Short mmCIF file of C-alpha atoms in Angstrom, two decimals:
data_model
loop_
_atom_site.label_atom_id
_atom_site.label_comp_id
_atom_site.label_asym_id
_atom_site.label_seq_id
_atom_site.Cartn_x
_atom_site.Cartn_y
_atom_site.Cartn_z
CA MET S 11 -19.70 64.61 -24.47
CA ASN S 12 -18.03 63.47 -21.29
CA SER S 13 -20.96 61.17 -20.65
CA ALA S 14 -20.49 59.59 -24.06
CA ILE S 15 -16.77 59.14 -23.46
CA GLY S 16 -17.50 57.61 -20.07
CA ASN S 17 -20.01 55.22 -21.57
CA THR S 18 -17.51 54.25 -24.27
CA GLU S 19 -14.80 53.54 -21.69
CA GLU S 20 -17.20 51.52 -19.58
CA SER S 21 -18.29 49.55 -22.63
CA THR S 22 -14.66 48.91 -23.56
CA LYS S 23 -13.85 47.67 -20.05
CA MET S 24 -16.86 45.36 -20.08
CA ALA S 25 -15.92 44.05 -23.51
CA LEU S 26 -12.35 43.40 -22.39
CA GLY S 27 -13.59 41.76 -19.21
CA ASN S 28 -15.96 39.50 -21.11
CA TYR S 29 -13.20 38.63 -23.59
CA ALA S 30 -10.80 37.75 -20.76
CA LEU S 31 -13.38 35.58 -19.02
CA ASP S 32 -14.40 33.86 -22.22
CA HIS S 33 -10.80 33.00 -23.16
CA ALA S 34 -9.57 32.08 -19.69
CA ILE S 35 -8.07 28.61 -19.26
CA GLU S 36 -10.38 28.06 -16.30
CA ASP S 37 -13.98 26.85 -16.40
CA ILE S 38 -15.99 29.93 -15.35
CA PHE S 39 -19.74 29.81 -14.97
CA ALA S 40 -22.59 31.24 -12.92
CA THR S 41 -26.04 29.97 -11.97
CA LYS S 42 -29.08 30.97 -10.00
CA SER S 43 -29.86 29.17 -6.76
CA ASP S 44 -32.03 26.63 -8.63
CA GLY S 45 -29.18 25.81 -11.02
CA THR S 46 -30.38 27.86 -14.01
CA MET S 47 -27.35 28.95 -16.03
CA VAL S 48 -26.51 32.65 -16.08
CA TYR S 49 -23.04 32.65 -17.60
CA ALA S 50 -20.60 30.15 -19.12
CA ASN S 51 -17.22 30.98 -20.65
CA GLY S 52 -15.61 29.27 -23.61
CA GLN S 53 -13.75 26.62 -21.60
CA PHE S 54 -16.90 25.58 -19.73
CA ARG S 55 -18.90 25.40 -22.98
CA LEU S 56 -16.15 23.27 -24.53
CA HIS S 57 -16.15 20.79 -21.64
CA HIS S 58 -19.95 20.54 -21.64
CA GLY S 59 -20.55 20.43 -25.37
CA LEU S 60 -22.22 23.86 -25.54
CA THR S 61 -21.98 26.37 -28.36
CA LYS S 62 -22.22 30.16 -28.27
CA ASP S 63 -25.69 29.92 -29.76
CA ASP S 64 -27.11 27.87 -26.87
CA ASP S 65 -29.53 29.89 -24.72
CA LEU S 66 -28.13 29.59 -21.20
CA SER S 67 -31.41 30.71 -19.61
CA LYS S 68 -32.97 27.47 -20.82
CA LEU S 69 -30.19 25.30 -19.38
CA ASN S 70 -29.73 24.04 -15.84
CA ILE S 71 -26.35 23.03 -14.43
CA LYS S 72 -27.94 19.89 -12.96
CA ASN S 73 -29.22 18.66 -16.30
CA LEU S 74 -26.32 19.29 -18.64
CA THR S 75 -25.52 16.36 -20.87
CA PRO S 76 -23.65 14.18 -21.42
CA PHE S 77 -22.41 14.54 -17.86
CA PRO S 78 -24.94 13.08 -15.41
CA GLN S 79 -22.68 13.76 -12.44
CA THR S 80 -23.12 17.50 -12.85
CA ALA S 81 -26.02 17.67 -10.34
CA GLU S 82 -24.03 15.78 -7.73
CA HIS S 83 -20.99 17.96 -8.37
CA TRP S 84 -22.96 21.20 -8.17
CA GLU S 85 -24.61 20.27 -4.88
CA TYR S 86 -21.16 19.49 -3.52
CA ILE S 87 -19.78 22.83 -4.74
CA LEU S 88 -22.61 24.77 -3.07
CA SER S 89 -22.09 22.87 0.18
CA GLN S 90 -18.51 24.15 0.36
CA ILE S 91 -19.54 27.83 0.45
CA ASP S 92 -19.05 29.50 3.82
CA PRO S 93 -22.27 31.43 4.65
CA ALA S 94 -20.25 34.01 6.59
CA THR S 95 -17.93 34.96 3.74
CA GLY S 96 -19.90 33.85 0.70
CA LYS S 97 -16.81 32.04 -0.57
CA GLY S 98 -15.88 28.41 -0.92
CA HIS S 99 -13.29 26.02 -2.25
CA PHE S 100 -14.00 22.74 -4.05
CA PHE S 101 -12.07 19.75 -5.34
CA LEU S 102 -13.79 17.31 -7.72
CA THR S 103 -12.38 13.93 -8.71
CA GLU S 104 -13.28 12.52 -12.12
CA PRO S 105 -15.36 15.64 -12.93
CA ILE S 106 -16.07 14.75 -16.55
CA PRO S 107 -17.40 11.21 -17.08
CA GLY S 108 -16.20 9.72 -20.32
CA ARG S 109 -12.90 11.60 -20.09
CA PRO S 110 -10.70 9.55 -17.75
CA GLU S 111 -7.68 11.69 -18.59
CA VAL S 112 -9.28 14.55 -16.60
CA LEU S 113 -8.53 13.39 -13.05
CA ALA S 114 -9.68 16.38 -11.00
CA PHE S 115 -10.95 19.94 -10.97
CA GLU S 116 -10.19 22.48 -8.26
CA GLY S 117 -11.62 25.95 -7.85
CA GLU S 118 -13.29 28.72 -5.91
CA THR S 119 -16.94 29.70 -5.56
CA TYR S 120 -18.50 33.10 -4.77
CA VAL S 121 -22.01 34.32 -4.08
CA GLU S 122 -22.97 37.82 -5.27
CA THR S 123 -26.29 39.67 -5.61
CA GLU S 124 -25.54 42.48 -8.06
CA THR S 125 -25.82 40.67 -11.39
CA LEU S 126 -29.57 39.99 -11.23
CA GLY S 127 -30.73 42.90 -9.10
CA GLY S 128 -30.55 41.30 -5.69
CA GLU S 129 -31.05 37.66 -6.65
CA ALA S 130 -28.22 35.39 -5.51
CA VAL S 131 -25.86 34.30 -8.27
CA TYR S 132 -23.31 31.56 -7.68
CA TRP S 133 -20.03 31.94 -9.52
CA ALA S 134 -17.53 29.12 -9.90
CA PHE S 135 -13.96 29.28 -11.19
CA GLY S 136 -12.53 25.83 -11.72
CA HIS S 137 -9.40 24.56 -13.42
CA ASP S 138 -8.04 21.19 -14.45
CA VAL S 139 -5.46 19.96 -11.92
CA SER S 140 -4.99 16.56 -13.54
CA GLU S 141 -1.27 17.12 -14.08
CA ARG S 142 -0.73 18.01 -10.43
CA VAL S 143 -2.81 15.03 -9.26
CA ARG S 144 -0.93 12.77 -11.66
CA ASN S 145 2.39 14.00 -10.29
CA GLU S 146 1.18 13.56 -6.71
CA GLN S 147 0.09 10.02 -7.53
CA GLU S 148 3.49 9.28 -9.04
CA VAL S 149 5.25 10.68 -5.98
CA LYS S 150 2.95 8.65 -3.72
CA ARG S 151 3.62 5.52 -5.72
CA TYR S 152 7.38 5.98 -5.59
CA ASN S 153 7.16 6.76 -1.87
CA GLN S 154 5.25 3.53 -1.29
CA VAL S 155 7.90 1.57 -3.17
CA LEU S 156 10.66 3.36 -1.28
CA ASP S 157 8.92 2.72 2.05
CA LYS S 158 8.67 -0.99 1.28
CA VAL S 159 12.34 -1.12 0.29
CA MET S 160 13.40 0.78 3.40
CA GLU S 161 11.23 -1.34 5.71
CA ASN S 162 12.64 -4.60 4.37
CA LEU S 163 16.30 -3.69 4.12
CA PRO S 164 18.47 -5.68 6.56
CA VAL S 165 19.78 -2.33 7.72
CA GLY S 166 18.60 -0.06 10.53
CA ILE S 167 17.76 3.45 9.29
CA VAL S 168 16.86 6.43 11.47
CA VAL S 169 16.28 10.04 10.37
CA LYS S 170 16.15 12.96 12.83
CA ASP S 171 15.30 16.64 12.40
CA VAL S 172 18.34 18.61 13.55
CA ASN S 173 16.59 21.96 14.08
CA HIS S 174 13.65 20.46 15.96
CA ASP S 175 15.33 18.87 18.96
CA PHE S 176 16.57 15.89 16.90
CA LYS S 177 13.07 14.42 16.78
CA PHE S 178 12.57 11.19 14.87
CA LEU S 179 11.22 11.71 11.34
CA TYR S 180 11.61 8.11 10.19
CA ARG S 181 12.54 4.69 11.51
CA ASN S 182 12.42 1.39 9.65
CA LYS S 183 11.64 -1.90 11.36
CA GLU S 184 15.28 -3.03 11.31
CA SER S 185 16.45 -0.16 13.50
CA PHE S 186 18.52 -1.71 16.24
CA ASN S 187 17.65 0.66 19.06
CA ARG S 188 15.68 -2.21 20.49
CA ASP S 189 13.94 -0.21 23.20
CA VAL S 190 12.24 2.17 20.76
CA PRO S 191 8.84 0.96 19.43
CA LEU S 192 8.67 1.48 15.68
CA MET S 193 5.23 3.15 15.51
CA GLU S 194 5.74 5.39 18.54
CA ALA S 195 9.06 6.96 17.63
CA VAL S 196 8.11 9.61 15.05
CA GLY S 197 7.92 13.07 16.60
CA ARG S 198 9.75 12.04 19.76
CA THR S 199 13.41 12.01 20.84
CA ASP S 200 15.91 9.60 22.38
CA PHE S 201 15.09 11.06 25.81
CA ASP S 202 11.59 9.56 25.50
CA PHE S 203 12.93 6.02 25.27
CA HIS S 204 16.35 5.78 26.95
CA THR S 205 17.87 6.57 30.30
CA PHE S 206 19.18 10.09 30.69
CA GLU S 207 22.80 8.88 30.43
CA VAL S 208 22.22 6.86 27.25
CA ALA S 209 20.11 9.60 25.63
CA THR S 210 22.72 12.23 26.54
CA GLU S 211 25.47 10.19 24.88
CA LYS S 212 23.37 9.78 21.72
CA ARG S 213 22.57 13.50 21.69
CA LYS S 214 26.26 14.33 22.07
CA GLN S 215 27.06 12.26 18.98
CA ASP S 216 24.19 13.84 17.03
CA GLU S 217 25.29 17.37 17.92
CA GLU S 218 28.89 16.59 17.01
CA VAL S 219 27.92 15.36 13.53
CA ALA S 220 25.47 18.25 12.98
CA ALA S 221 28.04 20.87 14.04
CA SER S 222 31.06 19.47 12.19
CA GLY S 223 29.34 18.00 9.14
CA LYS S 224 31.73 15.04 9.44
CA ASP S 225 30.51 11.46 9.45
CA LEU S 226 30.96 9.17 12.43
CA HIS S 227 31.75 5.47 11.95
CA TRP S 228 32.29 2.86 14.63
CA VAL S 229 31.55 -0.76 15.61
CA VAL S 230 29.82 -1.47 18.92
CA GLU S 231 28.81 -4.56 20.89
CA GLU S 232 25.21 -4.52 22.15
CA LYS S 233 22.42 -6.86 23.23
CA ASP S 234 19.33 -7.71 21.16
CA GLY S 235 15.81 -8.07 22.53
CA HIS S 236 16.61 -11.60 23.74
CA GLY S 237 19.82 -10.65 25.51
CA ASN S 238 22.07 -12.11 22.81
CA THR S 239 25.29 -10.33 21.93
CA ILE S 240 25.20 -8.54 18.58
CA TYR S 241 27.78 -6.40 16.81
CA LEU S 242 26.63 -3.29 14.95
CA ASP S 243 28.46 -1.24 12.34
CA LYS S 244 27.17 2.32 12.96
CA ARG S 245 27.37 5.43 10.82
CA LYS S 246 25.99 8.92 11.40
CA MET S 247 25.94 11.68 8.81
CA CYS S 248 24.30 15.08 8.27
CA ILE S 249 22.21 15.89 5.19
CA LEU S 250 22.21 19.60 4.35
CA ASP S 251 19.91 21.38 1.90
CA ASP S 252 18.81 24.99 1.54
CA ASN S 253 15.18 23.93 1.12
CA PHE S 254 14.67 22.10 4.41
CA SER S 255 15.95 21.70 7.94
CA PRO S 256 19.20 19.71 8.27
CA LEU S 257 18.64 16.00 8.71
CA LEU S 258 20.66 13.51 10.69
CA LEU S 259 20.86 10.06 9.11
CA SER S 260 21.88 7.03 11.16
CA ILE S 261 22.59 3.70 9.46
CA GLU S 262 23.29 0.48 11.35
CA TRP S 263 24.32 -2.90 9.95
CA ASP S 264 24.08 -6.07 11.99
CA ILE S 265 27.55 -7.53 11.41
CA THR S 266 27.32 -10.17 14.14
CA GLU S 267 28.02 -13.12 11.82
CA ILE S 268 30.85 -11.27 10.08
CA GLU S 269 32.34 -10.24 13.41
CA LYS S 270 32.10 -13.80 14.75
CA MET S 271 33.80 -15.08 11.61
CA LYS S 272 36.56 -12.47 11.93
CA ARG S 273 37.14 -13.43 15.55
CA SER S 274 37.11 -17.12 14.67
CA LEU S 275 39.65 -16.54 11.91
CA ALA S 276 41.82 -14.48 14.25
CA ALA S 277 41.73 -17.27 16.85
CA ALA S 278 42.54 -19.88 14.19
CA LYS S 279 45.42 -17.75 12.93
CA GLU S 280 46.80 -17.36 16.44
CA LYS S 281 46.48 -21.11 16.99
CA ALA S 282 48.23 -21.85 13.68
CA GLU S 283 51.05 -19.45 14.52
CA THR S 284 51.46 -21.09 17.95
CA SER S 285 51.46 -24.54 16.35
CA ASP S 286 54.08 -23.42 13.85
CA LYS S 287 56.29 -22.14 16.67
CA LEU S 288 55.87 -25.40 18.58
CA LYS S 289 56.64 -27.40 15.45
CA SER S 290 59.81 -25.40 14.82
CA ALA S 291 60.92 -25.81 18.44
CA PHE S 292 60.15 -29.53 18.29
CA LEU S 293 62.12 -30.04 15.08
CA ALA S 294 65.08 -28.06 16.41
CA ASN S 295 65.06 -30.08 19.63
CA MET S 296 64.71 -33.40 17.82
CA SER S 297 67.49 -32.47 15.40
CA HIS S 298 69.79 -31.93 18.35
CA GLU S 299 68.66 -35.12 20.13
CA ILE S 300 69.07 -37.28 17.04
CA ARG S 301 72.38 -35.78 15.96
CA THR S 302 74.13 -36.68 19.26
CA PRO S 303 73.73 -40.50 19.15
CA LEU S 304 74.09 -40.50 15.37
CA ASN S 305 77.46 -38.74 15.58
CA ALA S 306 78.54 -41.29 18.20
CA ILE S 307 77.54 -44.18 15.97
CA VAL S 308 79.39 -42.77 12.94
CA GLY S 309 82.47 -41.76 14.88
CA PHE S 310 82.97 -44.94 16.91
CA SER S 311 82.10 -47.17 13.97
CA GLN S 312 85.06 -45.59 12.16
CA LEU S 313 87.28 -46.11 15.23
CA ILE S 314 86.30 -49.78 15.34
CA ALA S 315 87.39 -50.15 11.77
CA GLU S 316 90.76 -48.48 12.41
CA SER S 317 91.59 -49.99 15.86
CA THR S 318 93.93 -53.03 16.16
CA SER S 319 93.13 -53.64 19.84
CA ALA S 320 90.40 -56.13 20.55
CA ASP S 321 89.61 -54.49 23.88
CA GLU S 322 89.26 -51.07 22.24
CA ARG S 323 87.04 -52.46 19.49
CA LEU S 324 84.79 -54.09 22.13
CA GLU S 325 84.58 -50.84 24.08
CA TYR S 326 83.75 -48.92 20.90
CA TYR S 327 81.19 -51.56 19.95
CA HIS S 328 79.36 -51.13 23.27
CA ILE S 329 79.28 -47.32 22.73
CA VAL S 330 77.85 -47.76 19.22
CA GLU S 331 75.31 -50.29 20.51
CA SER S 332 74.21 -47.92 23.32
CA SER S 333 73.96 -44.97 20.90
CA SER S 334 71.92 -47.11 18.47
CA GLU S 335 69.45 -48.09 21.17
CA HIS S 336 69.13 -44.41 22.24
CA LEU S 337 68.54 -43.35 18.62
CA LEU S 338 65.92 -46.05 18.11
CA GLY S 339 64.16 -44.92 21.30
CA LEU S 340 64.03 -41.31 20.06
CA VAL S 341 62.56 -42.42 16.73
CA ASN S 342 59.98 -44.60 18.47
CA GLU S 343 58.96 -41.68 20.70
#
């Protein structure tokens, strides 16, 4: 009785196991060492055009149609098995010819010797990872676009890893730390490229921003690679996220032309204000200089008209004449 119950339970477990394998979303199959099929679940049969009535013992993994790449794929899968552990991992691109929407399969392989009484049986569990590959391709594509944009922006961009000694994670070609080679910077720090004093000052700024979380903004005068004076608008800020180490972002704009224009305008303004003051002083001075002889001319001309003495009129006439000559000289000047 107990034996019968035990056999029933074992049969139930086997039936449930076979049902689970057959309805799994993975491709599950097994072959002998020569490729002869031993087992194929429903998903594998679907992908390879097999029905439940097909006799697997008459089929070989290397000859399944309509997929001529099967032999190549199977040899690759077997080559990935570690002889020491009997396990392997495989990744197949374009695994099903004629179905371009299936981009890749990924899975595990195992070797066991119990199924056929000591003969090696190779089991493979593969699943469609097309969606993941498609997403990775999209991310890669957007990253390539972003890299091109970042590289060609007229702005210097530097990213450092705060928790890993402020090592460079990214630099674009417009970064204005002229002494730091673009391709050699990633994974290194300012101390690898600058004097101790300069690197210490940069580190002090980085630590201040990382500790306070407050942005820094300033304008500095520096020299470019040819020794020419340039003016840079610099900003440093910390990027915080629970999912990754804090990042320090430095952004630098070359504002040399703008700064030169500002300074030129400031000089022109100062010159205009000076000219205006000189003009005002000149007009005030000329007003005084002109008014003096003009008053003499008006006043003594009136006295000439009112005087009855010939001598007085002659004296007044000479004063008017002298004042007129003085006035004419001022106007000529």
